[in-house]
mmCIF file of C-alpha atoms and ligand atoms in Angstrom:
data_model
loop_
_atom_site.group_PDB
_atom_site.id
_atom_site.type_symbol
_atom_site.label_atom_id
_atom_site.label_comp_id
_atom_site.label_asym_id
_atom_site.label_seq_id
_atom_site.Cartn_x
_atom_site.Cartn_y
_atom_site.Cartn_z
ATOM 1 C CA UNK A 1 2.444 25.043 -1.695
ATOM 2 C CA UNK A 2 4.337 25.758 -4.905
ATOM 3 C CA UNK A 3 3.834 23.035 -7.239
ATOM 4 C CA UNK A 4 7.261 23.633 -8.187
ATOM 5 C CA UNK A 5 8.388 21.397 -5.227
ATOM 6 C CA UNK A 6 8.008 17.753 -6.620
ATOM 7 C CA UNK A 7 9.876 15.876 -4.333
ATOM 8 C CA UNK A 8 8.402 13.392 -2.505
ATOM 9 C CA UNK A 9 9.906 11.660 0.750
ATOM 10 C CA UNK A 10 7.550 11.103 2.817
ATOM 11 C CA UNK A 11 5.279 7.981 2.705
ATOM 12 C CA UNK A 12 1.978 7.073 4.967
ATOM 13 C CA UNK A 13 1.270 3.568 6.050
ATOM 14 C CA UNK A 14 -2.535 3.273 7.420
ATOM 15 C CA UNK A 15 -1.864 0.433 9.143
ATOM 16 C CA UNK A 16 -4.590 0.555 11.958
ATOM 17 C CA UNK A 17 -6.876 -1.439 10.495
ATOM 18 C CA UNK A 18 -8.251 -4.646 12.814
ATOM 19 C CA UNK A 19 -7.927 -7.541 10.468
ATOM 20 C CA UNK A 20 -11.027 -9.210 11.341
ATOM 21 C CA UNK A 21 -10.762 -11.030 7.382
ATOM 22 C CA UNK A 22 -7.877 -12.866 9.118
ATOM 23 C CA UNK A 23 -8.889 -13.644 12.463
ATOM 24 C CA UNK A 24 -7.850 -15.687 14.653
ATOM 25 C CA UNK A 25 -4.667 -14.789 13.632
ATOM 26 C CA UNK A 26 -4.607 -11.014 13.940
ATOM 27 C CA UNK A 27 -5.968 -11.374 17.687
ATOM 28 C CA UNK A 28 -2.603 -11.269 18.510
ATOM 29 C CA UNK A 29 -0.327 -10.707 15.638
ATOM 30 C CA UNK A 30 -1.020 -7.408 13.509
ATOM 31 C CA UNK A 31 -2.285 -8.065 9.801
ATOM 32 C CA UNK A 32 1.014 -6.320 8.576
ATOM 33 C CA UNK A 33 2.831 -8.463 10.321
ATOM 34 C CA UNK A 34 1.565 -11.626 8.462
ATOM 35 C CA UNK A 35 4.317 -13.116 5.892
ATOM 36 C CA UNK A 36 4.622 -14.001 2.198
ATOM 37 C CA UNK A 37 7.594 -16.266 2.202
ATOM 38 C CA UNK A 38 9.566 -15.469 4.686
ATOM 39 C CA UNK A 39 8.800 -11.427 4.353
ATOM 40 C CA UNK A 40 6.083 -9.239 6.261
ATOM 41 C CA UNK A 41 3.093 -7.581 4.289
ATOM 42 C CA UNK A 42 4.569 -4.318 5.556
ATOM 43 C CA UNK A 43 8.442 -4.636 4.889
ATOM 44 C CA UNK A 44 7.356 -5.225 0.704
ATOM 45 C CA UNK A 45 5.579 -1.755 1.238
ATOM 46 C CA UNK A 46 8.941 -0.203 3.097
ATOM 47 C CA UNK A 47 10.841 -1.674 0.269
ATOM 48 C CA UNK A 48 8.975 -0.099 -2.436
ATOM 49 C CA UNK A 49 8.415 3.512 -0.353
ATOM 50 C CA UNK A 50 12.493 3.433 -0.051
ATOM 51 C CA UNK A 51 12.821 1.987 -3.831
ATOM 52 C CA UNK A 52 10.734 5.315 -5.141
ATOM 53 C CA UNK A 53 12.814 7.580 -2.884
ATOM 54 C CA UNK A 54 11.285 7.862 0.311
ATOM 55 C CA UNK A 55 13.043 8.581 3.219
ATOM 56 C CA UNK A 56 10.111 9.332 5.871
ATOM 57 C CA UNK A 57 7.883 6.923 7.088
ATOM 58 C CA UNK A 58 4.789 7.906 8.686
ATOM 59 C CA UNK A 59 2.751 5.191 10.422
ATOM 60 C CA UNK A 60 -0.584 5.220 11.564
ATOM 61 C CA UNK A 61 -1.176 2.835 13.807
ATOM 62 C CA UNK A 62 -3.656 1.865 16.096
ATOM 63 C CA UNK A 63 -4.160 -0.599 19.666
ATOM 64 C CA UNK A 64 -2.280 -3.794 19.527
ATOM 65 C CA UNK A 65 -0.375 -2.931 16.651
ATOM 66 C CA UNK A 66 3.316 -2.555 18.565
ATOM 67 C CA UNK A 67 4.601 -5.584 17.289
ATOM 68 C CA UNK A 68 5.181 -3.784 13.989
ATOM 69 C CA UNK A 69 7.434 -1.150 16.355
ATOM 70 C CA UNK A 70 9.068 -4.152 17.382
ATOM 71 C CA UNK A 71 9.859 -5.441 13.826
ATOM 72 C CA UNK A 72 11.439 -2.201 12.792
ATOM 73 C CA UNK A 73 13.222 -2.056 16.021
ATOM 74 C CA UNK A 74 17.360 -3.106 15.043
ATOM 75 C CA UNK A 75 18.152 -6.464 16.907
ATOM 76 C CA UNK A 76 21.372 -6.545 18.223
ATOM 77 C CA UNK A 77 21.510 -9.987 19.957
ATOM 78 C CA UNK A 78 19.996 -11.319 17.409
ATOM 79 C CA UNK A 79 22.490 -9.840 14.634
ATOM 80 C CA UNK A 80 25.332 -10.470 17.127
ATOM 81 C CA UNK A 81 24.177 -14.084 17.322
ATOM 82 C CA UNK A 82 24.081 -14.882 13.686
ATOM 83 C CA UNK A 83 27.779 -13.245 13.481
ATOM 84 C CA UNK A 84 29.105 -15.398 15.774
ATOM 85 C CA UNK A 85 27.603 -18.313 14.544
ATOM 86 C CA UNK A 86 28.734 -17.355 11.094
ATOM 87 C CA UNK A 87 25.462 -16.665 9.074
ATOM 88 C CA UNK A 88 26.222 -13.576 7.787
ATOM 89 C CA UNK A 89 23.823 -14.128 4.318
ATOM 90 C CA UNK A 90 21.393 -14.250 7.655
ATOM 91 C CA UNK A 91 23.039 -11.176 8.825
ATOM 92 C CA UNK A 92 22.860 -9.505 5.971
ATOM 93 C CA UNK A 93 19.258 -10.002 5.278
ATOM 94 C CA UNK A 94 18.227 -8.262 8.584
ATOM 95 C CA UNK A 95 20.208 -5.500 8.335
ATOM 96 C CA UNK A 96 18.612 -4.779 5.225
ATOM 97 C CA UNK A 97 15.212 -4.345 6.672
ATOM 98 C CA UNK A 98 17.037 -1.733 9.638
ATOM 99 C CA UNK A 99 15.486 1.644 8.884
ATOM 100 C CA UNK A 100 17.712 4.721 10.296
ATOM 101 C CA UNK A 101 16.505 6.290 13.184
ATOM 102 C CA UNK A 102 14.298 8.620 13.242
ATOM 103 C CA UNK A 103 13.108 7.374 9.994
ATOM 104 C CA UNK A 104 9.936 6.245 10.982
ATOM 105 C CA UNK A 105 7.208 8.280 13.029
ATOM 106 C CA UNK A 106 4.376 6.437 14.626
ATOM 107 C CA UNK A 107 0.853 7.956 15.254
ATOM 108 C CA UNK A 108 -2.029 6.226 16.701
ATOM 109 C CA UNK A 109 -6.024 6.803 14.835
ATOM 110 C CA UNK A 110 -7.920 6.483 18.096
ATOM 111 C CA UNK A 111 -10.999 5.809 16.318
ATOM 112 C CA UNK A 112 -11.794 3.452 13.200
ATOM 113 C CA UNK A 113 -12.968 6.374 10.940
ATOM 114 C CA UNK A 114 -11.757 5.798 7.625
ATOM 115 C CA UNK A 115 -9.049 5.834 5.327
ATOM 116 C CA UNK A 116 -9.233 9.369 4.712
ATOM 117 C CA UNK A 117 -9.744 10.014 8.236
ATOM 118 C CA UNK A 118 -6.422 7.669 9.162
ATOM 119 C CA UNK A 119 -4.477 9.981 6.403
ATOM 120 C CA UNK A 120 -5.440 13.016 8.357
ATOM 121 C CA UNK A 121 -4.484 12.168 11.502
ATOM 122 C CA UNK A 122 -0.747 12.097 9.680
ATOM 123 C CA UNK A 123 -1.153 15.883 8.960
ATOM 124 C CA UNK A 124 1.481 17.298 11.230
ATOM 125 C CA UNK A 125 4.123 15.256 10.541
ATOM 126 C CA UNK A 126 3.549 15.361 6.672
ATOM 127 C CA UNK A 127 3.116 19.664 6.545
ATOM 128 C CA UNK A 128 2.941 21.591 3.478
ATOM 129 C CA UNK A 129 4.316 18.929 1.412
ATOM 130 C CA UNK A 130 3.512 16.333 -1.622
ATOM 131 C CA UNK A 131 3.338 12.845 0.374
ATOM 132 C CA UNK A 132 2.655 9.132 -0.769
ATOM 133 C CA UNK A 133 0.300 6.817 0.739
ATOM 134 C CA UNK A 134 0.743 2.943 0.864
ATOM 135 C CA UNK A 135 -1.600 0.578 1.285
ATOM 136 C CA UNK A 136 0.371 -2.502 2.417
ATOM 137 C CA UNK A 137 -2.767 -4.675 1.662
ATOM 138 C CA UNK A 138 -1.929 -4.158 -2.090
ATOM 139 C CA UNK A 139 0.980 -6.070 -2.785
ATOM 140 C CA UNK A 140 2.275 -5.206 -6.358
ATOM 141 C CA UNK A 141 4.906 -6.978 -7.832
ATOM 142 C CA UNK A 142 6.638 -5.246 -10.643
ATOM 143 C CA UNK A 143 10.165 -4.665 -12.605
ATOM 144 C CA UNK A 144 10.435 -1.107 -11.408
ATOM 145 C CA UNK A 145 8.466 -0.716 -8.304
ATOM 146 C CA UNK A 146 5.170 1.033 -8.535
ATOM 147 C CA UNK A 147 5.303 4.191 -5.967
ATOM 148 C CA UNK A 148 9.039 4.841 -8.471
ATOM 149 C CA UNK A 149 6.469 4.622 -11.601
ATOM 150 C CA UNK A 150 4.307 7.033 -10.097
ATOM 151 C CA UNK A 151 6.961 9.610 -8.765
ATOM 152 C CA UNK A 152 8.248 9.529 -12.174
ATOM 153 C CA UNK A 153 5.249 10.547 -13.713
ATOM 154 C CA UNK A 154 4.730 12.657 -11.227
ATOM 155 C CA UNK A 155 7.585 14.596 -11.682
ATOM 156 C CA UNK A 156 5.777 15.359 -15.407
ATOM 157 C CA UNK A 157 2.163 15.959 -14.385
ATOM 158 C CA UNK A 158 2.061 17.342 -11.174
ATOM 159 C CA UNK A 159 -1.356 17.272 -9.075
ATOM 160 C CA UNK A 160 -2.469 14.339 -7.140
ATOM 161 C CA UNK A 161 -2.077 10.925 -8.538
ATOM 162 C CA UNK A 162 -3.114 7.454 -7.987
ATOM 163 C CA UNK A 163 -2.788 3.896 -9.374
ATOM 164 C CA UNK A 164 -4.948 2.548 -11.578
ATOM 165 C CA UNK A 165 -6.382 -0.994 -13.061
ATOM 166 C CA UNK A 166 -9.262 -2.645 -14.402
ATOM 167 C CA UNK A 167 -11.447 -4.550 -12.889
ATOM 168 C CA UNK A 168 -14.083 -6.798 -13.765
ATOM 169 C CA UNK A 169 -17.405 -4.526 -13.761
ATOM 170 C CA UNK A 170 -18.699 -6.842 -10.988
ATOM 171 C CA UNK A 171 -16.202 -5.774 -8.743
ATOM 172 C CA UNK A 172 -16.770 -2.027 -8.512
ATOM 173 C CA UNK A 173 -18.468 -1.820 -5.157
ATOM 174 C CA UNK A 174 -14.876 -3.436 -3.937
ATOM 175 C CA UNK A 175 -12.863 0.540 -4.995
ATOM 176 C CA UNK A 176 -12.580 3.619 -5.642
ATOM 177 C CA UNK A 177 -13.789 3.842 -8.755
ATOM 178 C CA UNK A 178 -12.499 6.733 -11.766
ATOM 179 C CA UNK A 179 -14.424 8.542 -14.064
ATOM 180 C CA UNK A 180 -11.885 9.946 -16.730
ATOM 181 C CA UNK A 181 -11.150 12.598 -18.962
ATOM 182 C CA UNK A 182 -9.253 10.860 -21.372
ATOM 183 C CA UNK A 183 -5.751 8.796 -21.916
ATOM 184 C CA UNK A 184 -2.522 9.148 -23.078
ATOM 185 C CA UNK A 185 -0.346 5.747 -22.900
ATOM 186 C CA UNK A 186 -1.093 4.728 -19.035
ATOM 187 C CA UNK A 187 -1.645 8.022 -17.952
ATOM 188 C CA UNK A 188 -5.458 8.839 -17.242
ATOM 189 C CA UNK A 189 -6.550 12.231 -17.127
ATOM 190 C CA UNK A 190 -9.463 11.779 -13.703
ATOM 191 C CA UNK A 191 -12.544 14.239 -13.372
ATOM 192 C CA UNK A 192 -14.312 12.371 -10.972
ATOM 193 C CA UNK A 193 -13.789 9.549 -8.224
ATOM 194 C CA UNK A 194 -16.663 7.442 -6.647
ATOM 195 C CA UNK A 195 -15.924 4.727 -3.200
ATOM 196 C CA UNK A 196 -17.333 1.864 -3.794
ATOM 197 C CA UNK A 197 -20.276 2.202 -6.021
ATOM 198 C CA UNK A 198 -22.874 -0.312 -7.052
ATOM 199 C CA UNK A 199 -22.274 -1.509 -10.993
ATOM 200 C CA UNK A 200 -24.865 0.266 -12.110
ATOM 201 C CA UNK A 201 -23.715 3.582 -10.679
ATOM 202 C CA UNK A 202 -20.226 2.543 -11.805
ATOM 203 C CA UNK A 203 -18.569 5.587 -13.981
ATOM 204 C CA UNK A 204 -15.684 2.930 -15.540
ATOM 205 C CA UNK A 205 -14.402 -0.271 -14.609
ATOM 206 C CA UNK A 206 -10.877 1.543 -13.707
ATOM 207 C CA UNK A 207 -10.156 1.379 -9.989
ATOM 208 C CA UNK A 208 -7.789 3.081 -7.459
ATOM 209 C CA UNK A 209 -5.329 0.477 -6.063
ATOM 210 C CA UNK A 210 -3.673 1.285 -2.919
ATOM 211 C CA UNK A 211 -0.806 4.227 -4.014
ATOM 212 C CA UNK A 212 -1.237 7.574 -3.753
ATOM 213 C CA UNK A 213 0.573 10.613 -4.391
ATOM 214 C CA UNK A 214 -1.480 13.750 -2.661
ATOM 215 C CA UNK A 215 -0.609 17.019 -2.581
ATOM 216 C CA UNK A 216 -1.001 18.848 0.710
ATOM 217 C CA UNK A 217 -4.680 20.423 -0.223
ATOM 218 C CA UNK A 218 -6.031 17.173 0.310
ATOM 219 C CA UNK A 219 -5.456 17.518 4.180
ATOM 220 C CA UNK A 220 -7.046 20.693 3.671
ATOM 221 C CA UNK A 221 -10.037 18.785 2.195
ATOM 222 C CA UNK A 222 -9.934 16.269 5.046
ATOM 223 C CA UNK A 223 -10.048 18.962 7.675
ATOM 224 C CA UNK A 224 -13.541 19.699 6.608
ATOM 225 C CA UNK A 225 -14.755 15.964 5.133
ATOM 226 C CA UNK A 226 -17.821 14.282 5.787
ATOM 227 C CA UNK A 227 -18.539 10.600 6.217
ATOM 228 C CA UNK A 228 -19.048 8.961 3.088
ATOM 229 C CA UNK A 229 -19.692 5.416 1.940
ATOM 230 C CA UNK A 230 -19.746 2.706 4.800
ATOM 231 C CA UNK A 231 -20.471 5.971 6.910
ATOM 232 C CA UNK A 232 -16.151 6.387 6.795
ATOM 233 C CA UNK A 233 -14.085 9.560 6.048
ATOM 234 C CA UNK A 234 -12.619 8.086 2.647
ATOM 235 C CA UNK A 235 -9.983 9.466 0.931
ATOM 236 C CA UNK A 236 -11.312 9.000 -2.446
ATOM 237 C CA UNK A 237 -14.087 11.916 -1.468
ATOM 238 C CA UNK A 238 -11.612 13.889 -0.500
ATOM 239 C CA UNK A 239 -9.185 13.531 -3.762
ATOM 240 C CA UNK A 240 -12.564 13.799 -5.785
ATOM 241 C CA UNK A 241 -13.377 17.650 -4.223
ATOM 242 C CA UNK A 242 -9.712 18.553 -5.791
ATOM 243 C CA UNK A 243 -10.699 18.038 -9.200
ATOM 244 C CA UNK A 244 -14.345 20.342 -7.862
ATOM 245 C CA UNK A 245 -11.791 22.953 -6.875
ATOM 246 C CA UNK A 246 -10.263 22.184 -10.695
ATOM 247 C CA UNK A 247 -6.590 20.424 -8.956
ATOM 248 C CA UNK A 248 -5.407 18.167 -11.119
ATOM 249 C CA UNK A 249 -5.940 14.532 -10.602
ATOM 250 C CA UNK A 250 -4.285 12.180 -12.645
ATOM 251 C CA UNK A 251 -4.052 8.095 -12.357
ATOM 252 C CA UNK A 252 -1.708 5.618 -13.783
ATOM 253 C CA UNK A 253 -1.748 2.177 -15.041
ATOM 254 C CA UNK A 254 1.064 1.042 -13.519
ATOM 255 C CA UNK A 255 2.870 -1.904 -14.975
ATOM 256 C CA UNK A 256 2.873 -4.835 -12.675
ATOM 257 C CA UNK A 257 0.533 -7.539 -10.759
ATOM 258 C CA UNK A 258 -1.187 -6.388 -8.020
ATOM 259 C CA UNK A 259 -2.106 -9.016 -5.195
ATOM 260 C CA UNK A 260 -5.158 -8.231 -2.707
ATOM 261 C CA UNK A 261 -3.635 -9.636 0.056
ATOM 262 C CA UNK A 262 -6.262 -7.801 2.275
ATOM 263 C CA UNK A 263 -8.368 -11.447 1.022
ATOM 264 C CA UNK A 264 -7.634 -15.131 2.004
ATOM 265 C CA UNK A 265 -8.076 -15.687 -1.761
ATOM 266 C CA UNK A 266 -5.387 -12.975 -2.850
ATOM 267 C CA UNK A 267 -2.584 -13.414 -0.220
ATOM 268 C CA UNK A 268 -2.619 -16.863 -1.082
ATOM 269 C CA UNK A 269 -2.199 -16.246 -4.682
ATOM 270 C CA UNK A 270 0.819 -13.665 -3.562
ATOM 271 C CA UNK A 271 2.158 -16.554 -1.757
ATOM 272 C CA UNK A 272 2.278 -18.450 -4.342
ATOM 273 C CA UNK A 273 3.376 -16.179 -7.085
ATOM 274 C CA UNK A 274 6.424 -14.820 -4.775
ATOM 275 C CA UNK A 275 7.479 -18.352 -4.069
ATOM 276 C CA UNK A 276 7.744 -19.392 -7.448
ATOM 277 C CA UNK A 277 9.644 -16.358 -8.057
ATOM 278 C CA UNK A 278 12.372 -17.598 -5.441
ATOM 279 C CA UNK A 279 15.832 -19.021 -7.019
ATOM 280 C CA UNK A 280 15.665 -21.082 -3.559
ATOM 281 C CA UNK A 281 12.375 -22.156 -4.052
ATOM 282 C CA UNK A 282 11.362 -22.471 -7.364
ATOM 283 C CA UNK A 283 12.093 -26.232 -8.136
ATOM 284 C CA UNK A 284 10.794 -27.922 -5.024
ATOM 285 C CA UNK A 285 7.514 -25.432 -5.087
ATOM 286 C CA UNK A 286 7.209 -25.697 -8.497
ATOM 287 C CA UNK A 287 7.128 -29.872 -8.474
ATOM 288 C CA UNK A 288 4.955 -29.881 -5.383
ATOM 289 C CA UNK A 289 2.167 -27.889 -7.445
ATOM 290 C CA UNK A 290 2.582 -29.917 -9.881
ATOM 291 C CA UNK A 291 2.202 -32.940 -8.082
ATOM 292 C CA UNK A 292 -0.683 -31.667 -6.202
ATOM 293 C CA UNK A 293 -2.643 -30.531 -9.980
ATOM 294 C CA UNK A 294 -4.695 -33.453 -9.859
ATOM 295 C CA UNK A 295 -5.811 -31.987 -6.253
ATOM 296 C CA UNK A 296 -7.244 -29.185 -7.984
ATOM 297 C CA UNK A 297 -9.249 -30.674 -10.875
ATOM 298 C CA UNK A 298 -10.821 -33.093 -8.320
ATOM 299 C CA UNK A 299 -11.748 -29.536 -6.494
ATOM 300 C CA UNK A 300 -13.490 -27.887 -9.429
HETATM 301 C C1 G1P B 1 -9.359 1.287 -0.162
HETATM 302 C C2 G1P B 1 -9.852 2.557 -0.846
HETATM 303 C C3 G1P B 1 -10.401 2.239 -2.221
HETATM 304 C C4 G1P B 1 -9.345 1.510 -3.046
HETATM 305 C C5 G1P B 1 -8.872 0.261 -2.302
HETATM 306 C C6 G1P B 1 -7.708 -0.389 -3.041
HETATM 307 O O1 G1P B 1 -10.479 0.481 0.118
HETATM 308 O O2 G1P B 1 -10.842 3.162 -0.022
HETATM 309 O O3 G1P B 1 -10.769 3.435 -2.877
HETATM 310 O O4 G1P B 1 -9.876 1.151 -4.308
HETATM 311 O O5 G1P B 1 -8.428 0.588 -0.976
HETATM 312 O O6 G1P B 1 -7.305 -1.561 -2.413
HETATM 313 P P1 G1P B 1 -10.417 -0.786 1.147
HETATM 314 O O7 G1P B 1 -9.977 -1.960 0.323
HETATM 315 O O8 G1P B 1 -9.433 -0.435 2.212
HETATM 316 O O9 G1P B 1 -11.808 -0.936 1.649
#
């Protein structure tokens, strides 16, 4: 591929995971599916692919996981309902989530092999090009959206990229992990990437969140990778034998929060954080917490 051609528009979902953090209620109703607000997990991740210029939509989906067809699926009763019955703010709101047709490609991972492993199975329908890859588990909320802060420094660097933060040391053996080269504002120069490690084995505290911007050599690198941690293809293996092959890898701390709503603990927190941040909501949430402080201090 030349690395002239820095456009990106197309954008993986891995969305085939099972859920099990949040069953019961994935046994029917697809993680991705689940809301904050009044929103799915996966329509913050379309908005922030389409936000950053994406146009292609590659899911990779697995058994039981149609309802998120469904969702994307336009809704004409439903839409011709709300006309006639006048909500048209109603209206409007669906339409906004209709994607174009075409727009989105579905492909099943038949086996639960990994993340790097779910990325592969995209190959065809991604081709000699730069792609993204979402993680719609990682919820970031942020003035300009994160995927747009990575294209744009994309569009400087080149290579693969992916987002960064710090974590508390502790927390290592929860990421991809980066061992760096050196900085220059939030952009990280990467020689090496580790999944998971133990602290002790831990080359920083700065760890991959859930964005990605590949170039096409990592499917190459995928066509040959072995298991790795949790005995899983991962993807962080395969970005870390680019920089062997001396790609460039670079990360960025993006500017935003980012919300792990693949945990209880975090999608709760994103509930509450995006609620506060609605002009509908705002007063009536924010008294409720307040009432309810007391609640908490008796819980500690
Ligand atoms: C995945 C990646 C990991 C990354 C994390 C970010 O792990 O494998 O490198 O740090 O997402 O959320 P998972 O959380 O899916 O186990």
């Amino acid at each position: 591929m030349s690395q002239l051609n820095r456009r990106v528009t197309k954008a993986v979902f891995p969305v085939a995971g099972m859920g099990t953090r949040f069953l019961p209620a994935t046994k029917s109703v697809p993680k991705e599916i689940m809301t904050l607000v009044d929103r799915p997990l996966i329509q913050y991740a379309i908005d922030e692919a389409r936000a950053a210029g994406i146009t292609e939509f590659i899911f990779v989906t697995s058994r039981g996981k149609n309802a998120l067809e469904d969702y994307f699926d336009h809704a004409p009763q439903l839409e011709a309902s709300l006309l006639e019955s006048g909500k048209t703010d109603l209206l409007e709101t669906l339409k906004s989530t209709n994607m174009e047709s075409g727009a989105i490609a579905y492909i099943r991972q038949h086996k639960a092999m990994g993340l790097g492993h779910a990325v592969w199975c995209a190959r065809r329908l991604i081709g000699d090009e730069p792609f993204a890859v979402i993680l719609p588990d990682d919820v970031i909320s942020a003035e300009k959206p994160c995927l747009k802060q990575m294209v744009e420094a994309y569009q400087e660097t080149g290579g693969s990229m992916v987002a960064a933060m710090e974590v508390p040391r502790e927390q290592t053996s929860s990421y991809g992990i980066l061992d760096i080269n050196g900085e220059s504002g939030p952009l990280v120069s990467v020689r090496g990437m580790v999944e998971k490690p133990e602290v002790q084995d831990a080359p920083s505290n700065l760890a991959v969140i859930g964005r990605y911007i590949l170039t096409p050599d990592v499917l190459e690198t995928l066509n040959r990778q072995q298991s790795g941690a949790g005995g899983e293809i991962q993807l962080t293996d395969a970005i870390a034998c680019e920089m062997t092959a001396n790609r460039k890898v670079h990360a960025l701390k993006f500017e935003g929060q980012r919300f792990d709503c693949g945990s209880k603990a975090g999608f709760l927190q994103a509930t509450v954080s995006f609620a506060l941040a609605r002009a509908e909501l705002q007063d009536e949430f924010a008294a409720y917490l307040r009432e309810i402080s007391p609640l908490i201090r008796a819980a500690e």
